[in-house]
Coordinates of C-alpha atoms and ligand atoms in Angstrom, one line a residue:
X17 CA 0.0 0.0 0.0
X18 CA 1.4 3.6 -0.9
X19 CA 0.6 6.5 1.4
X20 CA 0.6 10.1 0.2
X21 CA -0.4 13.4 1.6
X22 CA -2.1 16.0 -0.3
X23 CA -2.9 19.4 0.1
X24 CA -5.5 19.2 -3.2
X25 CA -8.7 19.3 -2.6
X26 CA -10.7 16.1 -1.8
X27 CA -13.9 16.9 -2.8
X28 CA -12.7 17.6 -7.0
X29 CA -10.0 13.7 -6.3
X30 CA -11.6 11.0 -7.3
X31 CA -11.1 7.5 -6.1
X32 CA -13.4 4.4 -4.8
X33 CA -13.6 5.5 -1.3
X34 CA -13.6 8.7 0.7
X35 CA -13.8 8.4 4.1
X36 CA -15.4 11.5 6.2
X37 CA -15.5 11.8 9.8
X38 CA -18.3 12.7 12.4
X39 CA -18.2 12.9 16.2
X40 CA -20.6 12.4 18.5
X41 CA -22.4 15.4 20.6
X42 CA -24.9 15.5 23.1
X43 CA -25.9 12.2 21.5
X44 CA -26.4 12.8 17.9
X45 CA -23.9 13.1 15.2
X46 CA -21.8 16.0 13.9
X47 CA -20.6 15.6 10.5
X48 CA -16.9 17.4 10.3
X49 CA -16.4 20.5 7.8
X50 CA -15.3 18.0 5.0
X51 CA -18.2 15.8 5.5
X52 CA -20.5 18.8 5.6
X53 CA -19.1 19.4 2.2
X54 CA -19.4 16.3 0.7
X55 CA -23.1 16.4 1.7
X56 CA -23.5 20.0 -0.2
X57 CA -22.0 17.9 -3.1
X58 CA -24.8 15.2 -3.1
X59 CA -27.2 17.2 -2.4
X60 CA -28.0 17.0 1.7
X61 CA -28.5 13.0 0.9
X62 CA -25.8 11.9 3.2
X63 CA -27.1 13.9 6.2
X64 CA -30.7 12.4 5.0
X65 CA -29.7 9.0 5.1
X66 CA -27.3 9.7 8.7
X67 CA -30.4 11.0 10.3
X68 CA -33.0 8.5 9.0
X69 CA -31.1 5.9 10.4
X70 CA -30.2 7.8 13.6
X71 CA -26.7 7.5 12.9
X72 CA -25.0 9.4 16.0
X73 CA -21.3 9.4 15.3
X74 CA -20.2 7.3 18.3
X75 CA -16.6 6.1 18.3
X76 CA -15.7 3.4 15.9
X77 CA -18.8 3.3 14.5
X78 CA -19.1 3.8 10.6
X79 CA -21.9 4.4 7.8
X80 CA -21.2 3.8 4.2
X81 CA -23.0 5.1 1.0
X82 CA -22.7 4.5 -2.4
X83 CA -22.6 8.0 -4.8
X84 CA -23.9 6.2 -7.6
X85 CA -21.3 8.7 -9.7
X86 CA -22.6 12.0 -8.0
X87 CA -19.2 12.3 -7.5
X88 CA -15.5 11.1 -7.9
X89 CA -15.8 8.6 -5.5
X90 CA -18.0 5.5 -5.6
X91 CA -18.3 5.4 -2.3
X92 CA -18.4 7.9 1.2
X93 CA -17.5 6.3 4.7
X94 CA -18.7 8.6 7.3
X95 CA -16.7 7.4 10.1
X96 CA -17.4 8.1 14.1
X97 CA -14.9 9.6 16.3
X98 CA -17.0 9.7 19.3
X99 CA -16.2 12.7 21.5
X100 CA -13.4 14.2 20.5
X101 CA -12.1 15.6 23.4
X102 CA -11.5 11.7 24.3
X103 CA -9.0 11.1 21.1
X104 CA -5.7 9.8 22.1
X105 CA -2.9 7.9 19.7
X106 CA -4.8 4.4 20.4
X107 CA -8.2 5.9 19.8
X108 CA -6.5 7.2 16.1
X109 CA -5.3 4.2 15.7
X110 CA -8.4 1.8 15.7
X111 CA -10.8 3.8 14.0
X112 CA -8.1 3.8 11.1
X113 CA -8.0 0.6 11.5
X114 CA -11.8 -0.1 11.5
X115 CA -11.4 1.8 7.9
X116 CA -8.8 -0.5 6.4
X117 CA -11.3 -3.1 7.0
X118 CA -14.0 -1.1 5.5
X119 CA -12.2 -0.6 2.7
X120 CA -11.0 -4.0 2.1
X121 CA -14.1 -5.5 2.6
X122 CA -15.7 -2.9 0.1
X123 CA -12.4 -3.8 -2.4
X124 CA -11.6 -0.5 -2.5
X125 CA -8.2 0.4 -4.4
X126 CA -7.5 3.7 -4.4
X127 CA -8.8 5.1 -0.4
X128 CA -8.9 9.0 0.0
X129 CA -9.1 10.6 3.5
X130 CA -10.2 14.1 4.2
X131 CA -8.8 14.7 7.6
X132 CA -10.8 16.7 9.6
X133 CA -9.2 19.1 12.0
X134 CA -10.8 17.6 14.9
X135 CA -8.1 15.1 14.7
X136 CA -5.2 17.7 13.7
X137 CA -5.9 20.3 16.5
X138 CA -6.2 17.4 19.2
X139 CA -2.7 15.3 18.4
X140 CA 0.6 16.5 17.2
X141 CA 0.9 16.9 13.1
X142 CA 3.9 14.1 13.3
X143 CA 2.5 11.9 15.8
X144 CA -0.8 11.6 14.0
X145 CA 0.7 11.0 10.8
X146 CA 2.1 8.0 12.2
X147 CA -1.3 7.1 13.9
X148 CA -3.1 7.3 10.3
X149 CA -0.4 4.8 8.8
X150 CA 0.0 2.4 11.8
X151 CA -4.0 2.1 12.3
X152 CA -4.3 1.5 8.7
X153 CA -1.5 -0.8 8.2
X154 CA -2.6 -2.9 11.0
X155 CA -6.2 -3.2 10.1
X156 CA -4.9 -4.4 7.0
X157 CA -3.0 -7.1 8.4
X158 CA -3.9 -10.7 7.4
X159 CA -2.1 -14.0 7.6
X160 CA -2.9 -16.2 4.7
X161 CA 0.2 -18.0 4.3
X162 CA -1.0 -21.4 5.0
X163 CA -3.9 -20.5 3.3
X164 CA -4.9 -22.3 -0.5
X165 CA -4.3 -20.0 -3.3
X166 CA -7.9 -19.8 -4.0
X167 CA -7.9 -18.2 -0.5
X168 CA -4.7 -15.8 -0.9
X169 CA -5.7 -14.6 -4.7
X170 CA -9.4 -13.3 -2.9
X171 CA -8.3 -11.2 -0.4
X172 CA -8.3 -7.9 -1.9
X173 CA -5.5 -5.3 -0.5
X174 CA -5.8 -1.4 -0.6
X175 CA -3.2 -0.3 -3.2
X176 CA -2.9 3.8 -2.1
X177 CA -4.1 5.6 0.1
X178 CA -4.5 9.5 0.1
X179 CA -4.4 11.6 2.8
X180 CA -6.2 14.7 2.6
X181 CA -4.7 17.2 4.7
X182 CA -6.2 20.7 4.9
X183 CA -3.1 23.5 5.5
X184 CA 0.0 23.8 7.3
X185 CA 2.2 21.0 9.1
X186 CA 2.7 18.8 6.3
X187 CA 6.1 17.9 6.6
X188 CA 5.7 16.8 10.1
X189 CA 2.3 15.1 9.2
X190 CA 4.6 12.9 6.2
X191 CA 7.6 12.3 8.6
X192 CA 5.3 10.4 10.7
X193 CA 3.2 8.8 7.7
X194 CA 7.0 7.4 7.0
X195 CA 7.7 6.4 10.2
X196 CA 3.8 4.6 10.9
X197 CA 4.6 2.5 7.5
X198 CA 8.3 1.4 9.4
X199 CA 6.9 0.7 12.5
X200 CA 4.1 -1.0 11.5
X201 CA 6.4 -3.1 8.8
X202 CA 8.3 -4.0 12.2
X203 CA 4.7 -4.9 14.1
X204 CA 4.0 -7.1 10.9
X205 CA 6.9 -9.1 11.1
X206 CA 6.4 -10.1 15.1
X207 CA 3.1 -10.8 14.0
X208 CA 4.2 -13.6 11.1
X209 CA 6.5 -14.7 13.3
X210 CA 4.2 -15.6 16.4
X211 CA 1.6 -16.7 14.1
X212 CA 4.1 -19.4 12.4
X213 CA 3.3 -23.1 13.8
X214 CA 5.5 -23.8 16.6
X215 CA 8.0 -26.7 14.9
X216 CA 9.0 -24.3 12.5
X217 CA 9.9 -21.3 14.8
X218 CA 11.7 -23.5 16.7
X219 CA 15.2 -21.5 19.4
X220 CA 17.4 -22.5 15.8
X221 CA 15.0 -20.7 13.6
X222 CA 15.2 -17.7 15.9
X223 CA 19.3 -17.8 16.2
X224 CA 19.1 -17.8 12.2
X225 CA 16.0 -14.9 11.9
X226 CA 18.4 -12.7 14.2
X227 CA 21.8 -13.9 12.4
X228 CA 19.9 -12.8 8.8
X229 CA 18.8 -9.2 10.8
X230 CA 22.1 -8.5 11.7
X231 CA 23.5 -9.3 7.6
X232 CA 21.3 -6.8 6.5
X233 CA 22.9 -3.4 7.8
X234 CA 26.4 -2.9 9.3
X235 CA 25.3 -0.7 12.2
X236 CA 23.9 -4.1 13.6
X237 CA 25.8 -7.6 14.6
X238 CA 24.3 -10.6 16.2
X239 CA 26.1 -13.5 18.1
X240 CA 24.1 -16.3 18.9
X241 CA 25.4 -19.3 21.4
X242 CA 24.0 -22.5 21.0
X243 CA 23.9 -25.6 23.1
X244 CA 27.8 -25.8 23.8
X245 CA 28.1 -21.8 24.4
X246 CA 24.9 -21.8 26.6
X247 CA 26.8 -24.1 28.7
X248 CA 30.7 -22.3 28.8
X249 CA 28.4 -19.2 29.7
X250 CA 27.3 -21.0 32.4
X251 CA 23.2 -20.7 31.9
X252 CA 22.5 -23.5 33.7
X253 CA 19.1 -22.2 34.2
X254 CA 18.3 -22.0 30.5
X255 CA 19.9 -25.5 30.2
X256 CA 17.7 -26.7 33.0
X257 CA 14.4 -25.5 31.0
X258 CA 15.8 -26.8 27.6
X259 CA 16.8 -30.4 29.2
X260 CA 13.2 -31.6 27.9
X261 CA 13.3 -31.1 24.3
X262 CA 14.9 -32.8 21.2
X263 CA 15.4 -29.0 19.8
X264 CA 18.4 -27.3 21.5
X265 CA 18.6 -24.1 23.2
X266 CA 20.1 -21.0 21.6
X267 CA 20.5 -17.5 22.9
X268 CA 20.8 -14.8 21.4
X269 CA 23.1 -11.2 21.2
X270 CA 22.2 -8.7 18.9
X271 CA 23.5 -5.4 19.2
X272 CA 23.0 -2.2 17.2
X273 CA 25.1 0.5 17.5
X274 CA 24.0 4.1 16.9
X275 CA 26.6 7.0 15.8
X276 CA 27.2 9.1 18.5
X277 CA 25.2 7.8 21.0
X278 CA 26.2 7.6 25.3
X279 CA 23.4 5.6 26.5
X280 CA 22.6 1.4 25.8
X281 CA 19.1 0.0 26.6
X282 CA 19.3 -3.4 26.8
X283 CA 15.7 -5.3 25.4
X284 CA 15.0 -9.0 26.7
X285 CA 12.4 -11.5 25.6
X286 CA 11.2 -14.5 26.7
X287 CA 12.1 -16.9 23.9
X288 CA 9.6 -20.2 25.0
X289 CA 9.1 -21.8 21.5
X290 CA 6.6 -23.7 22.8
X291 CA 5.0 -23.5 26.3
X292 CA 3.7 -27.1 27.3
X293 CA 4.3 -26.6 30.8
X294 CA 6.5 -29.3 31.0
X295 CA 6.1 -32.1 33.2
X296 CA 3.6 -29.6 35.3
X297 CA 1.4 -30.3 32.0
X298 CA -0.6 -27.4 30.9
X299 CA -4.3 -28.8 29.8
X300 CA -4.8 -29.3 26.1
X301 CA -6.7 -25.8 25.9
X302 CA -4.1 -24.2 27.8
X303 CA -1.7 -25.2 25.1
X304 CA -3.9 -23.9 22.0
X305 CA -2.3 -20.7 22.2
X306 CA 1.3 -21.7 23.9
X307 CA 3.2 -20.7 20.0
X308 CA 2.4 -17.2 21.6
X309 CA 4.9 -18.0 24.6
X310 CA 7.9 -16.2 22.3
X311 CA 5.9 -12.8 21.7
X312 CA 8.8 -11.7 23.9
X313 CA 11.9 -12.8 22.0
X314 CA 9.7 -11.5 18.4
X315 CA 9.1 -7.9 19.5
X316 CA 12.9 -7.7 20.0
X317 CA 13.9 -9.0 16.9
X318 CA 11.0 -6.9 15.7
X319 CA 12.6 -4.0 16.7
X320 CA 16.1 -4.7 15.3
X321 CA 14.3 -5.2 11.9
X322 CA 14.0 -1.5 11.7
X323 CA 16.3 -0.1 14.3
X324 CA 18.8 0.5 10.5
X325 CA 15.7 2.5 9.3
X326 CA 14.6 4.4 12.2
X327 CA 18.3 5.1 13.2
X328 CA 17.4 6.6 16.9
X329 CA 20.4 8.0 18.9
X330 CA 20.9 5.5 21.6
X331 CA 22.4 1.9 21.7
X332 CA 20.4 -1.2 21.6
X333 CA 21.0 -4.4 22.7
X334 CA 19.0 -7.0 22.5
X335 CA 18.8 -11.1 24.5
X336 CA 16.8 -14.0 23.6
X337 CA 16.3 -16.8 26.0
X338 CA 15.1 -19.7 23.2
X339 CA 14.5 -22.6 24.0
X340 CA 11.3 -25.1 24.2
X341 CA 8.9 -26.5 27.2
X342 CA 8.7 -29.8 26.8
X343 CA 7.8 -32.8 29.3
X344 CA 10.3 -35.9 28.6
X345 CA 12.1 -38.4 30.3
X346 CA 14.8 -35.9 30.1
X347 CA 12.6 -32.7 31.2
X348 CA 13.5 -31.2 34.4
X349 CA 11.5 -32.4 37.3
X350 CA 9.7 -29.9 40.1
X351 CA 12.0 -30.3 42.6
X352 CA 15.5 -30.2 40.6
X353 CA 17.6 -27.2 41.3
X354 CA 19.3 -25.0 38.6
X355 CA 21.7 -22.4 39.1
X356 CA 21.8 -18.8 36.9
X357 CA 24.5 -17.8 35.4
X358 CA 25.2 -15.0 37.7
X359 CA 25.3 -18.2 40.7
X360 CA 22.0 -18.0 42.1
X361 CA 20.5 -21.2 42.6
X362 CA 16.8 -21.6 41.6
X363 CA 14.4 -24.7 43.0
X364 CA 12.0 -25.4 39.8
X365 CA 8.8 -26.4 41.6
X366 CA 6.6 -25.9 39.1
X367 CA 7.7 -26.2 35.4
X368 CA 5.3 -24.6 34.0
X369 CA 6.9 -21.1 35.6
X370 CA 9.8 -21.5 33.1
X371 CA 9.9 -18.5 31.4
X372 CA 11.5 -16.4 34.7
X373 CA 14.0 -19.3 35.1
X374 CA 15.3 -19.0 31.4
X375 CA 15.0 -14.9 32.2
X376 CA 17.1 -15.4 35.6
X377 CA 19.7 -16.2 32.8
X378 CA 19.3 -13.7 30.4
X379 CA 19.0 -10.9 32.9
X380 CA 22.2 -12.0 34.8
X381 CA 24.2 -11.8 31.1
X382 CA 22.6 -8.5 30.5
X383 CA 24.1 -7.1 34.0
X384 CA 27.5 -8.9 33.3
X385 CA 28.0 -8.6 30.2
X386 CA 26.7 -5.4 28.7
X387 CA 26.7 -1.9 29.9
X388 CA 23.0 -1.2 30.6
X389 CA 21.4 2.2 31.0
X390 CA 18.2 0.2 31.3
X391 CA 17.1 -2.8 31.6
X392 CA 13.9 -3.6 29.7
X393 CA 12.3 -7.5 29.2
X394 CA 9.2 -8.3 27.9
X395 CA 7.5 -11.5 28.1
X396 CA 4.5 -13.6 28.0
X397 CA 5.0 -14.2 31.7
X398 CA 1.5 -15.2 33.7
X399 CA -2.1 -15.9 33.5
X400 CA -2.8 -13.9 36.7
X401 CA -1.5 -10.9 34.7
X402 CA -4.3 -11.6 32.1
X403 CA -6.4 -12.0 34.9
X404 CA -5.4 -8.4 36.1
X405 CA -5.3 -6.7 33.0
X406 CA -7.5 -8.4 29.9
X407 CA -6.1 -8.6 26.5
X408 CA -5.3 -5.5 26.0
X409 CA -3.0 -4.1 28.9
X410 CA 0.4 -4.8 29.5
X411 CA 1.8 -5.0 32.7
X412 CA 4.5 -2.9 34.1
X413 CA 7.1 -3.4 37.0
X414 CA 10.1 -1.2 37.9
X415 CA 12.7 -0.6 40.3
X416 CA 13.2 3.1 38.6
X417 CA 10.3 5.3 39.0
X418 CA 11.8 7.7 35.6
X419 CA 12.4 4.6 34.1
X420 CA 8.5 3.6 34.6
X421 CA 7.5 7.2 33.8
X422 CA 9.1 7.6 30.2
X423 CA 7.9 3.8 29.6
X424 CA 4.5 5.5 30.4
X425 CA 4.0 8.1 28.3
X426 CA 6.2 6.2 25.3
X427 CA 2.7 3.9 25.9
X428 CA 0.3 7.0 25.9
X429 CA 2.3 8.0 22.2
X430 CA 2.6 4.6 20.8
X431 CA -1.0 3.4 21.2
X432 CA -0.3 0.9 23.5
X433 CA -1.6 0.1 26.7
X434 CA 0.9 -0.3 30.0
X435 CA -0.1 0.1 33.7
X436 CA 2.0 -0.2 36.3
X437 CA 1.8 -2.9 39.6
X438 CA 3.9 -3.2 42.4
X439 CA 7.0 -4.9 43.3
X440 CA 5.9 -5.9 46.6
X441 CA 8.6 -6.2 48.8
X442 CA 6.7 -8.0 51.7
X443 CA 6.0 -10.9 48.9
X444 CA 9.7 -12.0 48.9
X445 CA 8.8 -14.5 51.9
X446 CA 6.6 -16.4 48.9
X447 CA 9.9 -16.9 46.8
X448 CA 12.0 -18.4 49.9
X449 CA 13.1 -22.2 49.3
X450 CA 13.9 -24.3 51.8
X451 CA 17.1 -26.2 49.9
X452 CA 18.0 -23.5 47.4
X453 CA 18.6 -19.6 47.0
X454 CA 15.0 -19.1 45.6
X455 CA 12.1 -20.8 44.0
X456 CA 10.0 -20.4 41.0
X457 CA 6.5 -20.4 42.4
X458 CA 4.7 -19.0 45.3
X459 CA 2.8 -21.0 47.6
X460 CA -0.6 -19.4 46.7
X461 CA -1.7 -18.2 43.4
X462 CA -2.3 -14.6 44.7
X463 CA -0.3 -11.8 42.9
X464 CA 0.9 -14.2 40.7
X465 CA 2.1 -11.6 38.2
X466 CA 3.5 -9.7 40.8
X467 CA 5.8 -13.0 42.2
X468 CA 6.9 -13.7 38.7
X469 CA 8.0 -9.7 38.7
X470 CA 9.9 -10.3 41.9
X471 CA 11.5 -13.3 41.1
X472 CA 13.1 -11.5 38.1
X473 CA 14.2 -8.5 40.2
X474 CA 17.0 -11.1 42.1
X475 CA 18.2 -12.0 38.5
X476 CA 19.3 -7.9 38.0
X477 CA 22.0 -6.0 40.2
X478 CA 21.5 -3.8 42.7
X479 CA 21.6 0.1 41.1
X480 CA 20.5 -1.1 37.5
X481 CA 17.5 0.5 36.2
X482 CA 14.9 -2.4 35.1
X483 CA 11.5 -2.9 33.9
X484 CA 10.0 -5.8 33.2
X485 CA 6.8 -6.1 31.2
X486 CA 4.4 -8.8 31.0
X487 CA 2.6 -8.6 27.9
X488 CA 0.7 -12.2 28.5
X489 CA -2.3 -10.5 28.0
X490 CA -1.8 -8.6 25.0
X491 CA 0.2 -10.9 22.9
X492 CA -2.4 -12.9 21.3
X493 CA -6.1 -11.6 20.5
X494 CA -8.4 -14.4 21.1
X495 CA -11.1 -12.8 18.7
X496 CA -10.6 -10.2 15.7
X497 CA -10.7 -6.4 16.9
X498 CA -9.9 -3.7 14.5
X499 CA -6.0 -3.1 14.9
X500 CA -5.4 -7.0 15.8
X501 CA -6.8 -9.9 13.7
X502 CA -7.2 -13.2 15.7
X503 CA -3.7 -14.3 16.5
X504 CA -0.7 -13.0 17.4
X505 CA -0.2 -8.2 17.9
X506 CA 2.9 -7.7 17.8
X507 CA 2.6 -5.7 20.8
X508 CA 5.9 -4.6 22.6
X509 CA 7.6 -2.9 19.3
X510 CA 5.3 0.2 19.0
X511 CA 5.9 0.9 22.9
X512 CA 10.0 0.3 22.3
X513 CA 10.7 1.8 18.9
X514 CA 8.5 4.9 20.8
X515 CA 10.7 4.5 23.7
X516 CA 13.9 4.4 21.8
X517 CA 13.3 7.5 20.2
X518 CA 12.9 9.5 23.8
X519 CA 15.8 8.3 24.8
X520 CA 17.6 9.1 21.3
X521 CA 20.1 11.8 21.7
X522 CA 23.0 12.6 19.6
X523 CA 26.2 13.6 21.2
X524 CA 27.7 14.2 17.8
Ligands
BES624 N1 3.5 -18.8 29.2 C1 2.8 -18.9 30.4 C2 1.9 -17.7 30.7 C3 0.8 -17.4 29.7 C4 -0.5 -17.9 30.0 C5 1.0 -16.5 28.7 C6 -1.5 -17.6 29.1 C7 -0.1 -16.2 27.8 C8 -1.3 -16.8 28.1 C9 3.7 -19.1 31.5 O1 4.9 -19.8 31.2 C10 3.0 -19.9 32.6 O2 2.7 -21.0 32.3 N2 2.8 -19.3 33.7 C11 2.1 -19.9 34.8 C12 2.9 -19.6 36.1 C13 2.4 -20.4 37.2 C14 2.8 -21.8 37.1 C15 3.1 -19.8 38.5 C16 0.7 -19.4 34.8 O3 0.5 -18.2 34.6 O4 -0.2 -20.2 35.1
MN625 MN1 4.6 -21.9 31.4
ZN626 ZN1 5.6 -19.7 29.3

């Protein structure tokens, strides 16, 4: 799809769609200045057909018409913004996205919007450029690979999409068109990847997907340790995890380094290729979803896919913990005691919490071996966080209250949703083992997420900044919303790539 601004006037364009917005007042709609127009142009038909069918503008809602060539466009989406002193980035976002799949289901080719200046006077020119192409990117996302090529030929895709911008900021307004189409290139790719079946995107795969990354530009380099390296690093908590499965471990280094650049934020993801809780068995419908349990590991590599593009000020380094859950006489039994890299040694009573022991590792390398400014790990970490949350909010823990704030409002400018729970230091009793240094599990399944959150924190050394996300919720939509299709969102890589560009600062 091509995205292009254009200060030309919408209403003498012509195309097969043109989508005007409404909001929603006191209950009733109110058609924007370009949809006021467009209804001049037809003759007060589109406000006749609006109010017969008590049409009232609310958000995401949208009412299509057909001009039967009074116009250049076949058709007119009015489009509902709801109140719009309630817009943020996220709002933007779906009810672009709730257009794509207008549009696609309409087979439109050519999709003109006139952009009303409800939207430009509320969020920055640049900021909701890159809302427009995000949301509409994302709506348009489908995975038909597996698919028969009956299938595959049908679906229809957008080919351009116009943006009609009335005055000023239009530079800003394309900068962030430019960056949407990146980010949401980057958002694609996690979302292929998690989607894939779980024998294909197997720790190997990943090692290779981040080895191929780091070919592609020199400003990036990835090292990736397999079985033998896991072990002279001495990730005996990785191993421990791995010891179940006929695919071997790998973990992975990538690094990108920016010109001119002081500070490093280190990105971690929880790698589980496949989450079958081991030899603590998840239940088969437990398991449907348990390709999702590397969402982690994919918004990192996500987010080197484009770091070459983007090109923010600030180092990046990025660790993968791969490796699969899987019950065998080999798999590690509740009871057997591991010990971290960094010493620590870890009881695994449950082994279905693996994906904090294979962090423990990952976290102690990330202290030891690279020079963090931050430490930030995102993974698909526990139900009770799901619990907490829903689908749609991330949770946030961190020992750095700046830290959490910039994390906060990179959320409120990305689109995605984070919220912050507590690191409960009274909780630390739950983690206490009797034979080792720590367990896995608490005793109770209260504050599940926050345990899990705790059990990292002894995995990072005192005085580094850390966050830890736990995107268990949001990694996988379990129905089809506007911005995420059934399966796997990507989420993660619009709050970091946001993120990274705060903290970008040239020193040059
Ligand atoms: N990968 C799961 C968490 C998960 C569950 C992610 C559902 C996405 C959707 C994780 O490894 C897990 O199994 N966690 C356990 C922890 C428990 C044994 C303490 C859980 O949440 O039940
Ligand atoms: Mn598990
Ligand atoms: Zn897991």
């Amino acid at each position: 799809m091509k995205f292009q601004s254009s200060v030309s006037d919408y209403r003498t364009s012509s195309g097969d769609m043109l989508v005007v917005f409404a909001a929603n007042d006191k209950e009733q709609y109110v058609l924007s200045g370009e949809g006021k127009a467009v209804d001049e142009l037809l003759s007060g038909v589109l406000s006749e057909l609006l109010s017969g069918e008590r049409y009232d503008g609310a958000f995401d809602s949208t009412y299509l018409i057909h001009t039967h060539g009074k116009i250049g466009y076949k058709a007119v989406l009015v489009t509902g913004l709801g109140d719009v002193k309630k817009l943020t980035v996220g709002k933007v976002q779906k009810v672009c996205a709730r257009i794509a799949r207008r549009a696609t289901s309409a087979r439109a080719f050519s999709l003109h919007v006139a952009l009303t200046s409800d939207l430009t006077s509320v969020i920055p020119a640049e900021l909701l450029g890159q809302s427009v192409s995000e949301g509409i990117l994302l709506g348009s996302y489908v995975f038909l690979k597996h698919k028969e090529e009956k299938v595959r030929i049908k679906h229809h895709d957008i080919s351009e999409c116009i943006i009609h911008i009335a005055g000023g900021k239009l530079d800003a307004f394309d900068k962030g068109l430019k960056r949407g189409e990146i980010v949401a290139g980057a958002v694609s790719f996690v979302r292929d990847l998690v989607n894939e079946p779980p024998s294909t995107t197997t720790p190997a795969y990943l090692g290779d997907r981040a080895k191929s990354l780091a070919k592609k530009d020199p400003s990036l380099s990835a090292t990736v340790f397999d079985k033998k390296g896991i072990t002279t690093l001495g990730m005996g908590a990785l191993l421990g995890i791995a010891r179940g499965s006929e695919e071997d471990p790998r973990f992975i280094h990538l690094s990108y380094k920016a010109t001119g650049a002081k500070k490093t934020v280190v990105i971690v993801g929880k790698g589980i290729t496949f989450d079958t809780g081991g030899l603590s068995l998840k239940p088969a419908n437990g398991m449907e979803t348990m390709k999702l349990d590397m969402a982690g590991a994919g918004a990192v590599l996500g987010v080197f896919s484009v770091l070459p593009l983007l090109k923010p000020h600030v180092n990046v380094v990025g660790l993968i913990s791969a490796t699969e859950n899987m019950p065998s006489g080999s798999a590690i039994k509740p009871g057997d005691i591991v010990t971290a890299m960094n010493g620590k040694t870890i009881e695994v009573l449950n082994t279905d919490a693996e994906g904090r022991v294979v962090l423990a590792d990952a976290l102690s390398y990330a202290c030891k071996n690279t020079k963090p400014d931050y430490i930030i790990d995102l993974a698909t970490l526990t139900g009770a966080c799901m619990v907490a949350l829903g689908e749609e909010v991330s949770g946030m823990f961190t020992n750095d209250t700046q830290l959490g704030q910039n994390l906060k409002s990179a959320a409120d400018n990305s689109g995605e949703a984070i919220w912050e729970l507590p690191l409960v230091e009274e909780y630390e009793e739950e983690l206490k083992s009797n034979v080792a240094d720590i367990k896995n599990v608490g005793s109770t399944r209260y504050g599940g997420a926050i345990n899990g959150a705790l059990f990292l924190k002894e995995f990072v050394d005192d005085g580094i900044s850390w966050a830890h996300l736990d995107i268990a919720g949001p990694s996988f939509s379990e129905k089809d919303t506007p911005l995420v299709p059934k399966g796997a969102s990507g989420v993660g890589v619009r709050l970091l790539l946001e993120f990274l560009k705060s903290e970008s600062v040239s020193h040059e």
